[in-house]
Amino acid sequence: MAFPQRVKMSDVARTAGVSVATVSKVVNGRYGVAQATVERVRQVIHQLGYEASLGAQSLRSHRTNVLGILVSEFEPFSTELLKGASREVAGTGYQLLAYSGGDGDGAGIGWERRSLARLSGTLIDGAVIVTPTVVETRQGFHVVAVDPHTGPSGLPTVDSDNFTGAMLATNYLLSLGHRRIAHLSGRPDLESARLREAGFRKAMADAGVPVDERLVRVGGFRVESAAATAAELLALADRPTAVFAGNDLSAISTMDVARSMGLAVPDDLSVIGFDNVPESALVNPPLTTIAQPLQRMGAEAMRLLIDVIGGVERDPHVRLPTELVIRASCAAYPPPPRPGRPVPAATAGDAPPITGG
Amino acid sequence: MAFPQRVKMSDVARTAGVSVATVSKVVNGRYGVAQATVERVRQVIHQLGYEASLGAQSLRSHRTNVLGILVSEFEPFSTELLKGASREVAGTGYQLLAYSGGDGDGAGIGWERRSLARLSGTLIDGAVIVTPTVVETRQGFHVVAVDPHTGPSGLPTVDSDNFTGAMLATNYLLSLGHRRIAHLSGRPDLESARLREAGFRKAMADAGVPVDERLVRVGGFRVESAAATAAELLALADRPTAVFAGNDLSAISTMDVARSMGLAVPDDLSVIGFDNVPESALVNPPLTTIAQPLQRMGAEAMRLLIDVIGGVERDPHVRLPTELVIRASCAAYPPPPRPGRPVPAATAGDAPPITGG
DNA sequence: ATGAAAGCGCTAACAG
DNA sequence: CTGTTAGCGCTTTCAT
């Protein structure tokens, strides 16, 4: 058997001695084809290894049984969602197509609009879009957003309880005795970033600790921008003793910056993150963070999308709980007396139980 | 502004007062369009937010600037490759489309042929396919395989040094004093699995330790199949004191089975894996394993694909090094004396330095 | 410089 | 039951 070029429907038709229309009917299980013909065509399809072209098929039929998940790039956050999405989609008859539409520099505002425009209407029956940069609804196409943009949008969404999570993080730092706590906030356009900052402020207020506004700065959720901001923060004369980073990537970035400035984590600086991507456990020291159930979020998003497509009546917003994961990047302040280390004159903060979620 | 339906080229043409042919020329930067017209059309495109339909475009032009990465499902192994692939593709002008073509049950032999047939010729300009189940070459379409199938195939490939990695793993176990070492082998159709078993046997032979054939069984690289085989192995009267699992998933599965049988890891059983997926560090105890540079493999595969498409002359096979990552799932055998625990009558094996990679 | 028209591989009426 | 026909949205000759 020679290497076939791409085998198309017309090849099958010719070989089976029928028209392409008949082959199409067989492929799509339409009624009105003689049993014998069906068998023969099936036979040929198998023998030739024919598979319908997604492009041509969807161009015509607007139905593909393929669901899209649109991300800016494949990084730890989105790939965790992907794992959950993949699991949820298995066995539903849908296939998953993940599309990375960003420019790679993260500056690609509007990537999701472009990606959506390129793929919707053809290729995919619906899409979940991850941390979109703009709000836009398009009629007649099914979309659900994970970790949505700020502001009202008609979209179905799935996110986690960012506000409570942020309070958890802040309270933990407070319970360790920290008072000069910085917040490296995320992408200002994302609702999640806004809520994390709000939770931070609420926890501080509840504890009666005033927020030093110079310690609240945009980190932008990305490595480079977070590193720049972290550097500013740590260069301050009265630098913070702890930082609550908007996400794990920023937290890890902050730890790197601290190290390069000669500061030890957690001895000289406590750092807490948000997300609990697998990478957060792999760094040194392992990162204390707020866990979002990332894989479950991906799965819920797919479930929601499938339900929306299927016209199922249901709550179009799902919010999942967050929880504190204590590892090793946070320490008590002031540090307990150690041999050879001067002891600050304050009393150590005690550690009341942490609750929430 | 009302919610637009999908805006198509004809909409742009009508609004700009030109034909679709002209719009197409502008979109594709063809010569022979008046500068003034170009400007006007660009203007309208921007204003309407037009984006070409991938489906229609590729159906006609067979060039899309989209590269595919085809996987059976999105699990830790493939998503690590994805991260590296994504990074490599950024800035090349290509976009990445990841397609999960498996049935989800892992039994989908031939998924890559189906996926390839559906997407190639249209939609994508080339593809890297991950752990393919069959060997097949198709003329005129560019494919590179990661962790390829056994047997010769004309495909460009990227993999890691599985043989040396397996020797590393086995030697480490031997150095800890283990002699009854089991091997939970991988998917028999994959070259990587074959090489890992070969490396295991070589290391055993080099050490003069005979392989008990009852301790070498197929685990299949997947959770369920590995669990079943692990259960058989551990139920043996003279069960192994250590198992070298074909990959991390099997290793983790083995630890679960051991735990459920009342065996402690690493005290009663040492387990070593292969891959070093992030999850391997997160389990309890953290898994000792052989690291493959997964993200780099993904990146190299994309580089190779881009070079192949571009007609660059180069070595079509890249093999990356593996290395031992010691965590906490392996212990010395026999165990050193401990209070309240009977001491076996043998001498503890010492631990010579490990080399290789 | 521009547009009319053909056709990529497929599906969906409609006729026969 | 089967084939003919007309597009889906786009690119590409080829006239004008």
XYZ file of C-alpha atoms (C1' of nucleotides) in Angstrom:
746
model
C 0.000 0.000 0.000
C 1.492 3.270 -1.109
C 1.445 6.255 1.183
C -1.887 7.818 0.518
C -2.263 11.493 0.089
C -5.107 12.754 2.152
C -8.099 10.547 1.358
C -11.266 12.505 0.862
C -14.890 11.705 0.597
C -14.789 11.619 -3.163
C -12.153 8.889 -2.989
C -14.428 6.806 -0.857
C -17.340 7.488 -3.176
C -15.429 6.476 -6.258
C -14.058 3.326 -4.680
C -17.447 2.290 -3.378
C -19.158 3.193 -6.619
C -21.595 5.667 -5.105
C -21.935 9.435 -4.926
C -20.365 11.604 -2.278
C -23.824 12.423 -1.029
C -24.381 8.809 -0.170
C -21.074 8.579 1.586
C -21.955 11.678 3.559
C -25.221 10.097 4.619
C -23.446 6.989 5.757
C -20.837 8.957 7.650
C -23.482 10.985 9.403
C -25.838 8.093 9.984
C -28.691 9.610 8.018
C -31.654 7.472 7.092
C -32.449 6.516 3.567
C -29.528 4.390 2.555
C -29.812 0.714 1.708
C -28.283 -1.536 4.295
C -26.073 -3.163 1.730
C -24.785 0.207 0.579
C -24.086 1.269 4.133
C -22.008 -1.816 4.699
C -20.065 -1.414 1.513
C -19.322 2.239 2.146
C -18.311 1.531 5.736
C -16.008 -1.114 4.446
C -14.323 1.248 2.028
C -14.056 3.973 4.644
C -12.278 1.620 6.960
C -10.064 0.236 4.267
C -9.013 3.645 3.028
C -8.770 5.061 6.520
C -11.026 7.914 5.629
C -11.670 10.611 8.208
C -13.755 13.708 7.535
C -11.873 16.973 7.365
C -12.768 19.050 10.364
C -12.368 22.221 8.374
C -14.630 21.319 5.502
C -17.142 19.539 7.659
C -17.641 22.380 10.059
C -17.657 24.986 7.342
C -20.737 23.355 5.986
C -22.558 21.909 8.925
C -21.764 24.200 11.812
C -21.652 21.209 14.082
C -18.423 19.485 14.921
C -18.679 17.918 18.347
C -15.482 19.679 19.210
C -15.284 21.966 22.217
C -12.651 24.631 22.479
C -10.683 25.909 25.408
C -9.015 29.188 24.586
C -6.011 30.342 26.540
C -3.453 33.061 26.114
C -0.614 30.604 26.540
C -0.023 27.201 28.029
C 1.358 27.926 31.466
C 0.819 26.138 34.797
C -2.532 27.751 35.486
C -4.169 26.990 32.177
C -2.702 23.517 31.861
C -4.197 22.559 35.212
C -7.580 23.665 33.948
C -6.893 21.643 30.837
C -6.364 18.466 32.814
C -9.718 18.846 34.505
C -11.428 19.806 31.287
C -9.983 16.817 29.514
C -11.269 14.461 32.159
C -14.749 15.953 32.101
C -15.053 15.839 28.347
C -13.981 12.200 28.111
C -16.905 10.005 27.283
C -19.274 12.816 26.354
C -18.760 12.363 22.641
C -17.046 15.713 22.392
C -13.399 16.210 21.642
C -11.233 18.916 23.075
C -9.347 21.507 21.130
C -7.116 23.846 23.083
C -6.012 26.951 21.290
C -3.321 29.310 22.398
C -4.015 32.610 20.783
C -1.721 34.956 22.684
C 1.321 36.578 21.199
C 3.376 34.993 23.890
C 4.368 38.304 25.376
C 1.245 38.455 27.448
C 0.524 41.898 26.094
C -1.914 40.510 23.596
C -5.017 42.277 24.711
C -7.938 40.909 22.834
C -6.412 37.546 21.990
C -9.592 35.830 23.053
C -11.664 37.910 20.687
C -9.384 37.011 17.833
C -9.259 33.345 18.737
C -12.974 33.201 19.182
C -13.559 34.900 15.858
C -11.252 32.493 14.105
C -12.706 29.358 15.591
C -16.332 30.067 16.315
C -18.963 29.499 13.729
C -16.699 26.868 12.366
C -14.524 24.268 14.031
C -15.967 24.338 17.517
C -19.460 24.165 18.948
C -18.603 26.240 21.980
C -15.669 27.400 24.027
C -14.458 28.076 27.491
C -12.188 31.028 27.583
C -9.625 31.460 30.314
C -8.956 34.836 31.958
C -10.309 36.898 29.079
C -8.964 40.414 28.676
C -12.152 41.897 27.337
C -15.841 41.476 27.803
C -17.713 40.584 24.706
C -20.683 38.476 23.909
C -21.500 37.190 20.533
C -24.898 35.966 19.642
C -25.484 32.384 18.794
C -22.258 31.011 20.059
C -21.774 29.375 23.413
C -19.000 30.628 25.657
C -18.184 30.263 29.315
C -15.459 32.220 31.060
C -13.080 30.949 33.708
C -11.751 33.623 36.012
C -13.644 36.346 34.190
C -13.030 39.950 33.466
C -14.196 42.640 35.850
C -17.593 44.088 35.325
C -20.878 42.555 34.396
C -20.999 40.363 31.378
C -23.745 38.074 30.321
C -21.380 35.133 30.238
C -21.704 32.018 32.326
C -18.673 31.860 34.567
C -16.690 29.668 36.886
C -14.292 31.015 39.435
C -13.217 30.395 42.981
C -13.886 32.279 46.167
C -11.111 34.785 45.692
C -12.289 37.143 48.391
C -12.324 34.563 51.156
C -9.082 33.103 49.891
C -7.378 36.471 50.112
C -8.637 36.915 53.654
C -7.303 33.493 54.522
C -3.899 34.448 53.229
C -3.838 37.793 54.970
C -5.114 36.424 58.254
C -2.449 33.770 58.175
C 0.258 36.381 57.772
C -1.308 38.480 60.532
C -1.475 35.465 62.802
C 2.240 34.972 62.320
C 2.763 38.454 63.697
C 3.282 40.369 60.477
C 2.028 43.929 60.298
C 3.924 45.430 57.371
C 2.275 43.271 54.738
C 2.582 44.114 51.068
C 0.179 43.063 48.368
C 1.410 42.409 44.859
C -1.873 42.669 43.046
C -2.788 40.957 39.801
C -4.167 42.005 36.470
C -6.388 44.983 37.231
C -8.850 43.955 34.562
C -9.617 40.626 36.199
C -12.355 40.258 38.757
C -10.219 37.746 40.627
C -7.417 40.263 41.141
C -9.867 42.878 42.341
C -11.415 40.472 44.834
C -8.063 39.344 46.138
C -7.084 42.904 46.871
C -10.465 43.533 48.479
C -10.070 40.466 50.673
C -6.626 41.628 51.671
C -7.941 45.039 52.692
C -10.865 43.555 54.553
C -8.668 41.244 56.595
C -6.305 44.078 57.429
C -9.182 46.296 58.461
C -10.738 43.542 60.559
C -7.439 43.169 62.362
C -7.188 46.911 62.860
C -3.959 47.074 60.886
C -3.787 50.070 58.559
C -2.751 49.374 54.992
C 0.351 51.240 53.880
C -0.636 52.215 50.351
C 2.963 52.196 49.220
C 2.929 48.471 49.858
C 0.043 47.757 47.505
C 1.266 47.598 43.933
C 0.333 45.947 40.683
C 2.317 42.811 39.939
C 0.229 41.855 36.947
C 0.219 38.067 37.483
C 3.239 37.636 35.244
C 6.837 36.799 36.036
C 8.557 39.880 34.626
C 6.103 42.512 35.802
C 5.902 40.912 39.232
C 9.674 40.814 39.534
C 9.955 44.512 38.736
C 7.348 45.441 41.307
C 8.785 43.113 43.913
C 12.165 44.735 43.457
C 10.655 48.157 44.152
C 8.901 46.871 47.221
C 11.960 45.223 48.698
C 14.149 48.226 48.008
C 11.992 50.364 50.283
C 13.756 51.660 53.385
C 10.992 50.275 55.557
C 10.372 47.221 53.462
C 7.530 44.808 54.209
C 8.153 41.745 56.368
C 5.669 39.738 54.332
C 4.111 39.846 50.897
C 0.854 38.435 49.738
C 1.363 37.887 46.031
C -1.575 37.910 43.664
C -0.734 34.489 42.317
C 1.893 31.778 42.633
C 3.885 32.991 39.671
C 4.262 36.410 41.279
C 5.103 34.805 44.588
C 7.830 32.686 43.067
C 9.101 35.719 41.242
C 9.169 37.620 44.519
C 11.182 34.887 46.181
C 13.704 35.040 43.359
C 14.036 38.781 43.713
C 14.401 38.505 47.466
C 17.141 35.950 47.099
C 18.986 38.086 44.604
C 18.827 40.948 47.101
C 20.300 38.805 49.816
C 17.071 38.292 51.698
C 16.238 34.818 52.962
C 12.729 33.406 52.631
C 11.089 32.924 55.048
C 13.612 34.214 57.614
C 13.856 37.756 56.290
C 10.677 37.816 54.256
C 7.511 35.759 54.271
C 5.792 35.139 50.957
C 2.380 33.681 50.294
C 0.884 32.992 46.887
C -2.444 32.145 45.327
C -3.518 29.310 42.976
C -1.547 26.328 44.194
C -0.179 25.368 40.819
C 2.012 22.250 41.037
C 5.110 24.392 40.589
C 4.448 26.118 43.902
C 5.372 22.954 45.750
C 8.548 22.491 43.771
C 10.301 25.731 44.543
C 12.652 26.291 47.406
C 11.316 26.866 49.970
C 7.994 25.271 49.016
C 5.436 28.011 48.695
C 2.660 28.545 51.190
C -0.358 29.476 49.134
C -4.105 29.631 48.711
C -5.366 26.687 46.723
C -7.936 27.033 44.024
C -9.322 23.691 42.835
C -7.891 24.299 39.381
C -8.645 20.963 37.785
C -12.141 21.013 39.186
C -12.610 24.491 37.792
C -11.660 23.236 34.356
C -14.051 20.346 34.698
C -16.904 22.534 35.931
C -16.352 24.935 33.077
C -16.688 22.151 30.545
C -19.742 20.767 32.285
C -21.285 24.220 32.243
C -20.481 24.668 28.566
C -21.967 21.320 27.654
C -25.085 22.134 29.649
C -25.423 25.534 28.025
C -25.094 24.008 24.573
C -27.623 21.374 25.514
C -30.049 24.008 26.734
C -30.030 22.697 30.284
C -31.574 25.056 32.833
C -29.031 25.672 35.555
C -27.123 28.230 37.559
C -24.748 29.835 35.065
C -22.241 30.814 37.729
C -20.214 28.380 39.737
C -17.906 29.446 42.512
C -15.603 26.943 44.171
C -13.968 27.161 47.583
C -10.377 28.116 48.279
C -8.174 26.911 51.086
C -4.915 27.676 52.816
C -2.021 25.347 52.046
C 0.791 25.824 54.512
C 4.248 24.959 53.267
C 7.462 26.725 54.114
C 7.635 30.229 52.734
C 6.174 32.024 55.733
C 7.641 32.444 59.204
C 6.652 34.142 62.427
C 7.487 37.793 62.904
C 9.464 38.842 64.687
C 11.584 35.712 64.386
C 11.982 33.694 67.588
C 15.365 34.102 69.319
C 18.102 32.099 67.666
C 21.752 31.760 68.623
C 23.906 34.382 66.941
C 20.963 36.426 65.734
C 19.908 39.709 67.333
C 16.409 39.579 68.790
C 14.061 42.448 67.922
C 12.429 44.118 70.896
C 8.848 43.209 70.057
C 6.806 40.264 71.256
C 6.139 37.454 68.847
C 2.624 37.250 67.482
C 0.800 34.095 68.425
C -1.000 31.945 65.940
C -4.751 31.687 66.386
C -6.512 29.023 64.341
C -7.178 29.852 60.730
C -10.666 29.453 59.385
C -12.576 30.221 56.229
C -13.015 28.766 52.805
C -23.343 48.659 18.897
C -25.482 45.568 18.660
C -23.988 42.161 19.224
C -22.692 41.176 15.866
C -23.234 37.773 14.452
C -20.035 36.415 13.109
C -18.624 39.046 10.765
C -17.385 37.602 7.544
C -15.361 38.839 4.664
C -18.437 39.738 2.676
C -19.518 42.060 5.484
C -16.222 43.852 5.305
C -16.455 44.040 1.531
C -19.934 45.496 1.570
C -19.089 48.065 4.224
C -15.937 49.125 2.453
C -17.641 49.171 -0.895
C -15.299 46.687 -2.532
C -15.420 43.052 -3.534
C -14.454 40.141 -1.295
C -11.569 39.474 -3.619
C -10.099 42.828 -2.778
C -10.577 42.310 0.911
C -8.841 38.980 0.637
C -5.924 40.623 -1.077
C -5.664 43.202 1.659
C -5.888 40.607 4.385
C -3.160 38.551 2.788
C -0.996 41.486 1.793
C -1.144 40.737 -1.890
C 0.088 43.326 -4.388
C -2.186 45.097 -6.779
C -4.417 47.056 -4.487
C -4.445 50.855 -4.392
C -2.988 52.268 -1.233
C -6.150 54.208 -0.518
C -8.232 51.051 -0.827
C -5.902 49.171 1.470
C -6.286 51.821 4.130
C -10.034 51.917 3.864
C -10.399 48.150 4.023
C -8.026 47.949 6.985
C -10.109 50.564 8.678
C -13.312 48.604 8.190
C -11.693 45.351 9.264
C -10.605 46.936 12.488
C -13.915 48.629 13.074
C -15.922 45.474 12.485
C -13.445 43.293 14.317
C -13.151 40.965 11.408
C -11.049 37.854 11.734
C -10.717 35.214 9.044
C -12.355 31.890 9.738
C -9.678 29.296 10.246
C -11.889 26.638 8.758
C -12.735 28.397 5.538
C -9.322 29.901 5.137
C -7.453 26.676 5.450
C -9.913 24.764 3.335
C -8.976 26.994 0.481
C -5.383 27.927 1.024
C -3.798 24.971 2.785
C -1.693 27.368 4.807
C -2.735 28.506 8.232
C 0.310 29.284 10.327
C -1.123 27.049 12.975
C 0.885 24.170 14.362
C -0.786 21.230 16.017
C 0.199 19.129 18.965
C -1.813 15.945 19.099
C -2.221 14.069 22.341
C -4.384 11.233 23.520
C -5.492 13.199 26.539
C -4.299 16.113 28.615
C -2.496 14.508 31.528
C 0.655 15.578 33.384
C 3.042 14.236 30.780
C 1.497 15.871 27.758
C 0.741 19.144 29.504
C 4.404 19.506 30.457
C 5.324 19.086 26.817
C 2.666 21.658 26.019
C 4.266 24.237 28.262
C 7.572 23.878 26.500
C 5.949 23.820 23.089
C 4.008 26.963 23.863
C 7.139 28.805 24.885
C 9.034 27.745 21.772
C 6.248 28.714 19.409
C 5.826 32.179 20.903
C 7.176 34.812 18.598
C 7.560 32.545 15.587
C 4.387 33.747 13.951
C 2.783 30.367 14.431
C -0.069 29.664 16.789
C -0.527 26.477 18.722
C -3.487 24.185 18.546
C -3.559 21.245 20.909
C -5.984 18.502 20.078
C -6.986 15.665 22.317
C -8.197 12.888 20.121
C -8.337 9.960 22.510
C -11.528 8.369 23.694
C -10.470 9.099 27.200
C -10.239 5.456 28.103
C -6.733 5.198 26.790
C -7.730 2.248 24.701
C -8.100 4.387 21.634
C -5.542 2.767 19.432
C -5.128 4.842 16.344
C -6.346 8.104 17.822
C -3.405 9.897 16.293
C -4.242 8.635 12.836
C -7.783 9.886 13.207
C -6.740 13.222 14.631
C -4.138 13.682 11.985
C -6.594 12.838 9.243
C -9.117 15.294 10.588
C -6.721 18.182 10.980
C -4.052 17.724 8.370
C -4.429 19.100 4.918
C -6.574 21.719 6.491
C -6.278 23.638 9.736
C -2.678 22.951 10.591
C 0.571 23.189 8.698
C 2.224 20.447 10.660
C 1.951 18.543 13.896
C 3.875 16.995 16.698
C 2.261 13.848 17.909
C 2.829 12.551 21.396
C 3.359 8.843 22.118
C 1.690 7.629 18.951
C 0.163 4.170 18.993
C 0.866 3.372 15.365
C 3.531 4.066 12.829
C 2.342 5.806 9.750
C 3.723 8.341 7.396
C 1.666 10.440 5.117
C 3.144 12.228 2.185
C 3.206 15.957 2.064
C 2.392 16.637 5.648
C 4.926 17.437 8.305
C 4.900 15.430 11.498
C 7.327 14.885 14.324
C 6.853 12.312 17.050
C 7.646 12.693 20.731
C 8.375 9.441 22.515
C 7.794 7.420 19.376
C 6.469 4.007 18.656
C 8.777 1.007 18.484
C 10.260 0.110 15.200
C 11.651 2.173 12.398
C 9.550 4.959 11.052
C 10.616 7.726 8.787
C 9.445 10.319 11.261
C 11.652 12.912 12.880
C 11.600 12.247 16.605
C 12.471 13.630 19.975
C 12.888 11.501 23.035
C 15.120 11.213 26.053
C 17.836 8.767 26.947
C 15.515 6.117 28.305
C 18.106 3.392 28.403
C 20.592 5.291 30.532
C 17.777 6.621 32.692
C 16.572 3.116 33.428
C 20.088 2.052 34.357
C 20.324 5.025 36.667
C 17.139 3.994 38.406
C 18.125 0.375 38.708
C 21.633 1.136 39.887
C 20.255 3.421 42.543
C 18.018 0.664 43.856
C 20.918 -1.791 43.735
C 23.129 0.665 45.565
C 20.559 0.811 48.336
C 20.973 -2.914 48.771
C 17.900 -4.145 46.915
C 18.135 -7.409 45.010
C 14.533 -8.421 44.505
C 13.665 -5.575 42.187
C 10.496 -5.617 40.137
C 9.926 -3.741 36.922
C 6.485 -2.489 36.032
C 7.009 -1.968 32.334
C 5.183 0.506 30.124
C 3.258 0.356 26.883
C 4.898 -2.427 24.913
C 4.371 -0.572 21.674
C 6.496 2.367 22.747
C 10.194 2.481 22.142
C 10.661 4.271 25.461
C 9.114 1.405 27.391
C 11.243 -1.123 25.575
C 14.409 0.843 26.316
C 13.546 1.261 29.961
C 13.137 -2.443 30.361
C 16.385 -3.025 28.480
C 18.199 -0.560 30.728
C 16.807 -2.319 33.760
C 18.040 -5.692 32.562
C 21.424 -4.318 31.646
C 21.962 -2.778 35.067
C 20.887 -5.969 36.781
C 23.184 -8.022 34.613
C 26.083 -5.631 35.204
C 25.560 -6.040 38.918
C 25.393 -9.797 38.570
C 21.874 -9.914 39.954
C 19.623 -12.331 38.090
C 16.239 -10.998 37.023
C 13.297 -12.910 38.412
C 10.996 -12.972 35.385
C 7.931 -13.125 37.577
C 8.868 -9.635 38.744
C 8.812 -8.096 35.280
C 5.280 -7.287 34.221
C 3.446 -4.882 31.988
C 2.001 -1.911 33.814
C 0.998 -0.090 30.675
C 1.839 3.452 31.806
C -1.709 4.032 32.997
C -3.173 4.261 36.477
C -5.652 1.397 36.344
C -3.528 -1.134 34.510
C -0.525 -0.313 36.671
C -2.557 -0.710 39.844
C -3.751 -4.142 38.781
C -0.246 -5.328 37.998
C 1.194 -3.796 41.152
C -1.385 -5.648 43.197
C -0.285 -8.952 41.649
C 3.342 -8.176 42.305
C 2.846 -7.248 45.937
C 0.658 -10.255 46.595
C 3.524 -12.570 45.718
C 4.785 -14.717 48.600
C 8.301 -13.522 47.968
C 7.355 -10.035 46.974
C 9.899 -7.558 45.686
C 11.571 -5.122 48.079
C 11.679 -2.446 45.406
C 9.902 -1.631 42.205
C 11.100 0.361 39.265
C 7.919 1.651 37.668
C 7.819 2.478 33.978
C 6.606 5.991 34.629
C 5.570 8.255 37.488
C 1.900 7.489 37.092
C 2.567 3.789 37.552
C 4.842 4.529 40.469
C 2.229 6.599 42.222
C -0.305 3.917 41.509
C 2.033 1.353 43.011
C 2.433 3.409 46.168
C -1.337 3.603 46.510
C -1.667 -0.132 46.133
C 1.116 -0.742 48.647
C -0.550 1.532 51.146
C -3.868 -0.218 50.708
C -2.116 -3.522 51.377
C -0.632 -2.199 54.574
C 2.868 -1.757 53.221
C 4.726 1.426 54.054
C 6.749 3.255 51.406
C 9.691 3.381 51.596
C 10.064 1.282 54.773
C 8.484 -1.881 53.413
C 8.799 -1.139 49.739
C 10.948 1.212 47.703
C 9.428 2.734 44.590
C 11.124 4.675 41.840
C 9.415 6.266 38.860
C 10.283 7.797 35.513
C 9.374 11.177 33.952
C 9.489 13.592 36.861
C 6.081 15.088 36.223
C 5.274 17.829 38.768
C 2.823 15.506 40.488
C 5.637 13.180 41.479
C 6.893 15.734 43.971
C 3.463 16.262 45.444
C 2.655 12.745 46.549
C 3.426 11.320 49.917
C 6.204 10.356 50.222
C 7.629 12.478 47.401
C 8.627 10.180 44.589
C 12.216 9.423 43.707
C 12.312 9.311 39.949
C 14.227 9.679 36.721
C 13.731 13.101 35.233
C 13.120 13.653 31.572
C 13.386 17.304 30.533
C 9.728 17.314 29.546
C 9.292 20.970 28.763
C 12.490 21.020 26.791
C 11.308 17.998 24.855
C 8.150 19.865 23.918
C 10.170 22.858 22.853
C 12.635 20.773 20.832
C 9.777 19.014 19.096
C 8.288 22.316 17.986
C 11.661 23.596 16.877
C 12.177 20.437 14.872
C 8.737 20.718 13.311
C 9.283 24.331 12.346
C 12.648 23.449 10.844
C 11.182 20.547 8.906
C 8.426 22.740 7.526
C 10.985 25.362 6.632
C 13.116 22.808 4.848
C 16.065 23.291 7.176
C 18.763 20.638 6.914
C 19.323 19.170 10.337
C 19.453 16.049 12.435
C 15.877 14.764 12.546
C 16.372 12.952 15.826
C 16.997 14.643 19.122
C 17.694 12.757 22.304
C 17.836 14.569 25.620
C 19.551 13.436 28.824
C 17.832 11.947 31.848
C 18.849 12.255 35.465
C 18.159 10.775 38.858
C 16.060 12.870 41.214
C 16.257 11.553 44.744
C 13.281 12.270 46.946
C 11.826 10.019 49.587
C 10.252 6.895 48.146
C 13.300 4.666 48.314
C 15.111 3.324 51.371
C 18.058 1.081 52.072
C 17.562 -2.660 52.200
C 17.636 -4.306 54.528
C 16.426 -1.473 56.737
C 18.919 -0.252 59.342
C 18.177 -1.402 62.934
C 15.422 0.563 64.597
C 13.990 0.341 68.113
C 11.130 -2.121 68.334
C 11.747 -3.582 64.904
C 13.361 -6.968 64.309
C 16.652 -6.713 62.487
C 17.176 -9.027 59.486
C 20.363 -11.005 59.555
C 21.931 -9.501 56.459
C 24.333 -6.593 56.207
C 22.985 -3.314 54.891
C 24.016 -2.425 51.368
C 26.134 0.655 51.150
C 25.478 3.446 48.706
C 28.200 4.076 46.147
C 27.948 7.297 44.151
C 25.495 7.328 41.292
C 26.633 8.367 37.869
C 25.263 8.549 34.362
C 22.834 10.751 32.408
C -6.521 48.279 -9.688
C -10.653 45.694 -9.227
C -14.243 42.152 -9.553
C -16.465 37.790 -11.405
C -16.221 33.220 -10.973
C -14.447 28.776 -9.831
C -13.602 25.585 -6.302
C -11.343 23.710 -1.519
C -14.198 19.094 0.996
C -18.218 18.655 2.777
C -23.668 18.594 3.939
C -28.450 19.318 2.860
C -32.324 19.972 0.173
C -34.536 18.207 -3.584
C -35.409 15.287 -7.731
C -35.568 11.291 -9.733
C -32.878 4.569 -2.169
C -29.595 7.440 -4.764
C -27.626 11.277 -7.271
C -27.717 16.248 -8.586
C -27.237 20.682 -7.065
C -26.246 24.544 -4.315
C -23.595 26.634 -1.215
C -20.530 27.249 3.794
C -16.277 31.511 3.810
C -12.416 32.013 1.737
C -8.391 32.437 -2.019
C -7.029 32.713 -6.587
C -6.763 32.990 -11.499
C -8.337 35.719 -15.107
C -10.944 39.213 -17.314
C -12.032 43.852 -17.407
